[in-house]
Short mmCIF file of C-alpha atoms and ligand atoms in Angstrom, two decimals:
data_model
loop_
_atom_site.label_atom_id
_atom_site.label_comp_id
_atom_site.label_asym_id
_atom_site.label_seq_id
_atom_site.Cartn_x
_atom_site.Cartn_y
_atom_site.Cartn_z
CA MET T 1 -19.50 -9.13 -5.37
CA LYS T 2 -17.58 -11.76 -3.39
CA ILE T 3 -15.70 -10.26 -0.47
CA LEU T 4 -13.31 -11.92 1.97
CA VAL T 5 -12.94 -10.25 5.36
CA ALA T 6 -9.57 -11.64 6.43
CA GLU T 7 -9.05 -9.64 9.62
CA THR T 8 -11.62 -8.54 12.20
CA ILE T 9 -13.75 -5.50 11.40
CA SER T 10 -16.84 -4.31 13.28
CA GLU T 11 -20.27 -5.93 12.87
CA LYS T 12 -21.52 -2.57 11.57
CA GLY T 13 -18.99 -2.81 8.74
CA ILE T 14 -20.09 -6.36 7.88
CA GLU T 15 -23.72 -5.17 7.81
CA VAL T 16 -22.83 -2.48 5.26
CA LEU T 17 -21.32 -5.15 2.99
CA ILE T 18 -24.28 -7.51 3.34
CA ASN T 19 -26.87 -4.73 2.90
CA ALA T 20 -25.16 -3.80 -0.36
CA GLY T 21 -25.89 -7.31 -1.62
CA ALA T 22 -22.34 -8.66 -1.40
CA SER T 23 -21.54 -12.26 -0.61
CA VAL T 24 -19.32 -11.95 2.45
CA ASP T 25 -17.01 -14.54 4.02
CA VAL T 26 -15.56 -13.54 7.37
CA ASN T 27 -12.56 -15.75 7.94
CA THR T 28 -10.00 -14.21 10.25
CA LYS T 29 -8.15 -17.38 11.24
CA LEU T 30 -6.73 -18.44 7.88
CA SER T 31 -3.11 -19.53 7.65
CA ARG T 32 -1.08 -17.91 4.87
CA GLU T 33 -1.35 -21.09 2.80
CA GLN T 34 -5.13 -21.25 3.29
CA LEU T 35 -5.48 -17.58 2.32
CA LEU T 36 -3.43 -18.04 -0.84
CA GLY T 37 -5.46 -21.15 -1.62
CA ILE T 38 -8.83 -19.34 -1.64
CA ILE T 39 -8.11 -15.72 -2.58
CA GLY T 40 -8.53 -16.53 -6.29
CA ASP T 41 -12.33 -16.76 -5.69
CA TYR T 42 -12.74 -13.20 -4.43
CA ASP T 43 -13.40 -9.77 -5.96
CA ALA T 44 -12.29 -7.93 -2.85
CA ILE T 45 -10.46 -8.50 0.42
CA ILE T 46 -10.57 -6.50 3.64
CA VAL T 47 -7.45 -6.62 5.84
CA ARG T 48 -5.90 -4.77 8.77
CA SER T 49 -2.16 -4.63 9.46
CA VAL T 50 -1.22 -8.31 9.66
CA THR T 51 -2.01 -9.67 6.18
CA LYS T 52 0.85 -9.12 3.72
CA VAL T 53 -0.71 -8.12 0.40
CA ASN T 54 2.37 -8.63 -1.73
CA GLU T 55 3.50 -10.08 -5.06
CA GLU T 56 3.00 -13.68 -3.88
CA PHE T 57 -0.55 -12.75 -2.85
CA TYR T 58 -1.40 -10.91 -6.10
CA GLN T 59 -0.25 -13.87 -8.18
CA LYS T 60 -2.97 -16.00 -6.57
CA ALA T 61 -5.60 -13.23 -6.45
CA THR T 62 -6.54 -13.49 -10.09
CA LYS T 63 -10.08 -12.00 -9.77
CA LEU T 64 -9.19 -9.33 -7.21
CA LYS T 65 -10.40 -5.81 -7.96
CA VAL T 66 -10.25 -4.11 -4.56
CA VAL T 67 -8.13 -4.27 -1.40
CA GLY T 68 -9.78 -2.61 1.60
CA ARG T 69 -7.33 -1.65 4.33
CA ALA T 70 -9.40 -1.31 7.50
CA GLY T 71 -7.13 1.28 9.05
CA ASN T 72 -4.53 3.85 8.33
CA GLY T 73 -1.03 2.63 7.35
CA VAL T 74 -0.73 0.86 3.99
CA ASP T 75 2.79 -0.46 4.64
CA ASN T 76 1.52 -4.05 4.48
CA ILE T 77 0.15 -3.48 0.96
CA ASP T 78 2.37 -3.53 -2.13
CA MET T 79 0.86 -0.47 -3.81
CA GLU T 80 2.94 -0.78 -6.98
CA GLY T 81 1.79 -4.39 -7.45
CA ALA T 82 -1.82 -3.27 -7.08
CA THR T 83 -1.48 -0.35 -9.50
CA LYS T 84 0.23 -2.55 -12.08
CA ARG T 85 -2.79 -4.88 -12.03
CA GLY T 86 -5.47 -2.19 -11.85
CA ILE T 87 -6.44 -3.24 -8.32
CA ILE T 88 -7.89 -0.37 -6.27
CA VAL T 89 -6.58 0.01 -2.71
CA VAL T 90 -8.78 1.93 -0.25
CA ASN T 91 -8.04 2.79 3.39
CA THR T 92 -9.54 4.79 6.26
CA PRO T 93 -6.87 7.35 7.20
CA GLU T 94 -9.04 9.51 9.47
CA SER T 95 -11.13 6.89 11.24
CA ASN T 96 -8.85 5.81 14.07
CA VAL T 97 -6.49 8.74 14.64
CA VAL T 98 -8.09 9.94 17.90
CA SER T 99 -7.84 6.43 19.35
CA ALA T 100 -4.20 6.14 18.28
CA ALA T 101 -3.40 9.55 19.82
CA GLU T 102 -5.16 8.64 23.08
CA HIS T 103 -3.32 5.31 23.21
CA THR T 104 -0.03 7.17 22.76
CA ILE T 105 -0.82 9.32 25.80
CA GLY T 106 -1.85 6.17 27.70
CA LEU T 107 1.45 4.46 26.92
CA LEU T 108 3.42 7.55 27.79
CA LEU T 109 1.76 7.89 31.21
CA ALA T 110 1.70 4.15 31.91
CA SER T 111 5.42 3.81 31.18
CA CYS T 112 6.64 6.92 32.97
CA ARG T 113 4.58 6.08 36.10
CA ASN T 114 5.16 2.27 36.01
CA ILE T 115 1.42 1.66 36.17
CA PRO T 116 1.32 -1.90 34.69
CA GLN T 117 4.31 -2.96 36.81
CA ALA T 118 2.62 -1.65 39.97
CA HIS T 119 -0.65 -3.29 39.02
CA ALA T 120 1.05 -6.66 38.47
CA ARG T 121 2.77 -6.42 41.85
CA LEU T 122 -0.43 -5.68 43.69
CA GLN T 123 -2.28 -8.46 41.90
CA GLU T 124 0.38 -10.78 43.35
CA ARG T 125 -0.81 -9.40 46.74
CA VAL T 126 2.48 -7.52 47.23
CA TRP T 127 2.18 -3.94 48.57
CA ASP T 128 5.60 -2.64 47.58
CA ARG T 129 6.22 0.86 46.23
CA SER T 130 9.95 0.50 45.78
CA ASN T 131 11.46 1.18 42.33
CA LEU T 132 8.16 2.51 41.02
CA LYS T 133 8.83 6.23 41.30
CA GLY T 134 7.86 8.05 38.11
CA VAL T 135 8.27 11.53 36.66
CA GLU T 136 5.87 14.40 35.95
CA LEU T 137 5.12 15.73 32.49
CA LEU T 138 4.74 19.36 33.58
CA ASN T 139 7.43 21.63 32.08
CA LYS T 140 9.16 18.70 30.35
CA THR T 141 9.98 18.78 26.64
CA VAL T 142 8.33 16.26 24.36
CA GLY T 143 9.74 15.76 20.87
CA ILE T 144 7.19 14.63 18.28
CA VAL T 145 8.61 13.04 15.15
CA GLY T 146 5.98 13.43 12.41
CA LEU T 147 3.37 16.16 12.94
CA GLY T 148 0.65 14.63 10.76
CA ARG T 149 -2.84 13.55 11.80
CA ILE T 150 -1.88 11.63 14.94
CA GLY T 151 1.25 13.62 15.83
CA SER T 152 -0.76 16.85 15.90
CA LEU T 153 -3.51 15.32 18.07
CA VAL T 154 -0.82 14.12 20.48
CA ALA T 155 0.73 17.60 20.49
CA THR T 156 -2.55 19.26 21.43
CA ARG T 157 -3.17 16.80 24.23
CA LEU T 158 0.35 17.03 25.68
CA LYS T 159 0.21 20.82 25.69
CA ALA T 160 -2.72 20.44 28.09
CA PHE T 161 -0.28 18.71 30.48
CA GLY T 162 1.91 21.81 30.44
CA MET T 163 4.61 20.24 28.29
CA ASN T 164 6.89 22.15 25.98
CA VAL T 165 6.14 20.56 22.59
CA ILE T 166 8.73 20.50 19.79
CA ALA T 167 8.50 18.56 16.53
CA TYR T 168 10.54 17.41 13.57
CA ASP T 169 8.72 16.97 10.26
CA PRO T 170 10.53 18.19 7.14
CA TYR T 171 7.51 17.59 4.88
CA ILE T 172 4.98 20.04 6.28
CA SER T 173 4.64 23.81 6.19
CA ASP T 174 5.68 26.16 8.98
CA ALA T 175 2.01 27.13 9.18
CA ARG T 176 1.13 23.67 10.47
CA PHE T 177 3.65 23.97 13.33
CA LYS T 178 2.14 27.37 14.16
CA LYS T 179 -1.42 26.03 13.96
CA PHE T 180 -0.70 23.50 16.72
CA GLY T 181 1.53 25.83 18.76
CA VAL T 182 4.49 23.50 18.30
CA GLU T 183 8.12 24.63 17.98
CA LYS T 184 9.76 23.39 14.82
CA ARG T 185 13.13 21.69 14.84
CA GLU T 186 14.91 21.66 11.49
CA LYS T 187 17.07 18.68 12.39
CA LEU T 188 16.11 15.41 14.05
CA GLU T 189 19.38 15.66 15.97
CA ASP T 190 18.23 18.86 17.71
CA LEU T 191 14.92 17.31 18.73
CA ILE T 192 16.73 14.27 20.13
CA LYS T 193 19.17 16.38 22.17
CA GLU T 194 16.43 18.53 23.73
CA SER T 195 13.68 16.01 24.49
CA ASP T 196 12.76 14.45 27.81
CA PHE T 197 10.15 12.37 25.97
CA ILE T 198 10.17 11.32 22.30
CA THR T 199 7.15 9.97 20.45
CA VAL T 200 7.18 8.88 16.80
CA HIS T 201 4.25 9.37 14.41
CA THR T 202 5.66 8.90 10.91
CA PRO T 203 4.59 6.30 8.35
CA LYS T 204 6.78 3.23 7.94
CA THR T 205 9.09 3.99 4.99
CA GLU T 206 12.67 3.22 4.04
CA GLU T 207 13.58 6.63 5.41
CA THR T 208 11.81 6.28 8.76
CA MET T 209 12.73 2.68 9.65
CA GLY T 210 15.39 2.88 12.36
CA MET T 211 15.42 6.69 12.23
CA ILE T 212 15.83 6.57 15.99
CA GLY T 213 18.64 4.13 16.71
CA LYS T 214 22.09 3.77 18.18
CA ASP T 215 23.39 7.16 16.95
CA GLN T 216 20.36 9.02 18.25
CA PHE T 217 20.53 7.33 21.69
CA LYS T 218 24.18 8.44 21.89
CA ILE T 219 23.13 12.11 21.81
CA ALA T 220 19.83 11.78 23.72
CA LYS T 221 19.40 13.07 27.27
CA LYS T 222 20.20 10.36 29.81
CA GLY T 223 16.86 9.12 31.10
CA VAL T 224 14.85 10.07 28.01
CA ARG T 225 11.53 8.24 27.69
CA VAL T 226 10.18 7.04 24.35
CA VAL T 227 6.87 5.97 22.85
CA ASN T 228 6.19 4.16 19.58
CA CYS T 229 2.54 3.87 18.65
CA ALA T 230 3.25 4.16 14.90
CA ARG T 231 5.08 1.18 13.37
CA GLY T 232 7.51 -1.37 14.77
CA GLY T 233 11.12 -0.53 13.95
CA ILE T 234 10.80 3.25 13.48
CA ILE T 235 12.62 3.19 16.81
CA ASP T 236 15.21 0.48 16.15
CA GLU T 237 14.27 -2.38 18.52
CA GLN T 238 17.78 -3.71 19.20
CA ALA T 239 19.20 -0.24 19.79
CA LEU T 240 16.31 0.53 22.11
CA VAL T 241 16.92 -2.66 24.09
CA GLU T 242 20.57 -1.69 24.61
CA ALA T 243 19.63 1.90 25.55
CA LEU T 244 17.01 0.65 28.04
CA LYS T 245 19.50 -1.76 29.61
CA GLU T 246 22.08 1.03 29.93
CA LYS T 247 19.36 3.32 31.39
CA ILE T 248 20.01 5.90 28.66
CA VAL T 249 16.32 5.39 27.99
CA ALA T 250 14.46 5.28 31.30
CA SER T 251 11.25 3.77 29.93
CA ALA T 252 9.48 2.91 26.70
CA GLY T 253 5.81 2.63 25.79
CA ILE T 254 5.43 0.42 22.75
CA ASP T 255 2.31 -0.54 20.77
CA VAL T 256 3.99 -1.87 17.64
CA LEU T 257 6.70 -4.46 17.05
CA VAL T 258 8.84 -5.41 14.07
CA ASP T 259 7.80 -9.05 13.94
CA GLU T 260 4.02 -8.69 14.39
CA PRO T 261 2.02 -10.68 15.28
CA ASN T 262 4.76 -12.89 16.71
CA PRO T 263 5.79 -12.08 20.30
CA THR T 264 9.52 -12.40 19.56
CA SER T 265 10.78 -8.88 20.31
CA PRO T 266 13.64 -8.62 22.83
CA LEU T 267 11.75 -5.62 24.26
CA LEU T 268 9.31 -8.05 25.85
CA ASP T 269 11.95 -9.20 28.34
CA LEU T 270 12.59 -5.79 29.88
CA SER T 271 10.89 -4.47 33.02
CA ASN T 272 11.10 -0.79 32.00
CA VAL T 273 8.97 -1.37 28.89
CA VAL T 274 5.18 -1.17 28.73
CA VAL T 275 3.93 -2.96 25.68
CA THR T 276 0.54 -3.54 24.01
CA PRO T 277 -0.25 -5.76 21.00
CA HIS T 278 -1.03 -3.07 18.39
CA LEU T 279 -4.07 -1.76 20.26
CA GLY T 280 -3.82 1.86 19.12
CA ALA T 281 -6.96 1.65 17.02
CA ASP T 282 -8.81 -0.85 19.18
CA THR T 283 -11.66 1.19 20.56
CA VAL T 284 -15.38 0.77 19.97
CA GLU T 285 -15.53 4.15 18.24
CA ALA T 286 -12.51 3.69 15.99
CA GLN T 287 -13.47 0.17 14.95
CA ASP T 288 -17.04 1.22 14.13
CA ASN T 289 -15.70 4.16 12.09
CA VAL T 290 -13.07 2.04 10.36
CA GLY T 291 -15.40 -0.91 9.66
CA VAL T 292 -18.21 1.17 8.21
CA THR T 293 -15.89 3.42 6.20
CA VAL T 294 -13.86 0.61 4.66
CA ALA T 295 -17.02 -1.36 3.84
CA GLN T 296 -18.59 1.65 2.08
CA GLU T 297 -15.38 2.29 0.17
CA VAL T 298 -14.99 -1.33 -0.95
CA ILE T 299 -18.58 -1.43 -2.21
CA SER T 300 -18.19 1.90 -4.04
CA ALA T 301 -14.96 0.72 -5.64
CA LEU T 302 -16.53 -2.56 -6.75
CA LYS T 303 -19.43 -0.63 -8.27
CA GLY T 304 -17.00 1.68 -10.08
CA GLU T 305 -18.11 4.73 -8.10
CA MET T 306 -15.94 7.57 -6.75
CA VAL T 307 -13.97 6.51 -3.63
CA PRO T 308 -12.49 9.21 -1.36
CA ASN T 309 -9.47 7.25 -0.04
CA ALA T 310 -8.49 5.24 -3.11
P1 LIG B 401 0.12 11.07 8.61
O1 LIG B 401 0.47 10.69 7.23
O2 LIG B 401 -1.07 11.93 8.85
O3 LIG B 401 1.36 11.79 9.31
C1 LIG B 401 2.67 11.33 9.18
C2 LIG B 401 3.61 12.53 9.27
O4 LIG B 401 4.94 12.03 9.25
C3 LIG B 401 3.46 13.49 8.07
O5 LIG B 401 3.24 14.81 8.52
C4 LIG B 401 4.79 13.37 7.34
O6 LIG B 401 5.22 14.58 6.78
C5 LIG B 401 5.72 12.93 8.47
N1 LIG B 401 6.93 12.27 8.01
C6 LIG B 401 7.09 11.41 6.97
N2 LIG B 401 8.38 11.03 6.88
C7 LIG B 401 9.04 11.68 7.87
C8 LIG B 401 10.40 11.71 8.28
N3 LIG B 401 11.34 11.02 7.65
N4 LIG B 401 10.73 12.47 9.35
C9 LIG B 401 9.79 13.20 10.01
N5 LIG B 401 8.49 13.22 9.65
C10 LIG B 401 8.12 12.46 8.60
O7 LIG B 401 0.01 9.69 9.41
P2 LIG B 401 -0.84 9.43 10.74
O8 LIG B 401 -2.24 9.13 10.36
O9 LIG B 401 -0.58 10.50 11.71
O10 LIG B 401 -0.17 8.06 11.22
C11 LIG B 401 1.09 8.06 11.84
C12 LIG B 401 1.57 6.64 12.08
O11 LIG B 401 0.70 5.97 13.00
C13 LIG B 401 1.62 5.74 10.84
O12 LIG B 401 2.77 4.93 10.91
C14 LIG B 401 0.38 4.87 10.99
O13 LIG B 401 0.48 3.66 10.31
C15 LIG B 401 0.39 4.67 12.50
N6 LIG B 401 -0.88 4.24 13.11
C16 LIG B 401 -0.80 3.35 14.12
C17 LIG B 401 -1.96 2.96 14.77
C18 LIG B 401 -1.90 1.93 15.86
O14 LIG B 401 -2.85 1.20 16.02
N7 LIG B 401 -0.84 1.86 16.63
C19 LIG B 401 -3.20 3.48 14.38
C20 LIG B 401 -3.24 4.41 13.35
C21 LIG B 401 -2.06 4.80 12.71
C1 LIG B 402 -3.61 1.49 11.34
O1 LIG B 402 -2.68 1.63 10.54
O2 LIG B 402 -4.75 1.90 11.14
C2 LIG B 402 -3.32 0.85 12.64
O3 LIG B 402 -2.08 0.29 12.68
C3 LIG B 402 -4.39 0.04 13.24
C4 LIG B 402 -4.78 -1.21 12.53
O4 LIG B 402 -4.09 -1.70 11.67
O5 LIG B 402 -5.83 -1.72 12.88
#
């Protein structure tokens, strides 16, 4: 079993692979050309969100049997291409959801209280509290778009702040809204009009890309605050930039960008944006969970055993 680990996973995950008798190459600094040059030697690859496992990749990956996605979203994997070739794709959908939910809350608080901006000022030895006034969460309405694993964890946590939590998710039962004590909105439009804060937790699909954009900012409350800890572009970046400049959106907390991992987003130039480089799942706990789970799944798949998240 020859396995290429092409993006960083935890040491515990690597140990699982080695203990199973696999020959493991950890090479997280390969250029695209280098990756395509060597992938033909491997039975399995483990990636996170940066590596594009697409048609070009599959054409070179002639021995590949398994793709391990060390994380949740599989939007960087061409699933149809894998299925067509009998390649098994495994992921770890549960392993990092608490970390992603906690990071969402962190971004929400950091952006609505200007914490990084204040920190930067003080590190410059400037004691200046002007233009840093924030807002409270208590009694405000937060609109959650996508009440799945992470959206529901965010809902539970924000209720503890005394927020009124509403959500839009046309694909789940009313019982799920009830279970988390969240008010359902049938239309995205209604959620947008009512929310003081909006946070998106959908997968990246054709339907969700840009689902919050120019038209939605036109009907949003002036001074709404937004968070995207899901996938770059679910909140349209250019529309968000305009809305932030016009102060329709007062602040944004952003973990994910369209052009990852390149720091090219126009959001990076704005002072009312708090941004992190896709750190939602970067905790000790989540990475241990993800690393071990994906390693076990890849080994099971290579051995032809049952795999829970295939
Ligand atoms: P999930 O599949 O459990 O939940 C997604 C929810 O979105 C589902 O309930 C689904 O019904 C809903 N949905 C789908 N299309 C929708 C639409 N058009 N409108 C409204 N709702 C819609 O996914 P999850 O595990 O909660 O992950 C949510 C997002 O977070 C994904 O994009 C995932 O890739 C991302 N994620 C990011 C990080 C990070 O590091 N920033 C970490 C983990 C996951
Ligand atoms: C995920 O989908 O799990 C996250 O985006 C985190 C990651 O890719 O590491």
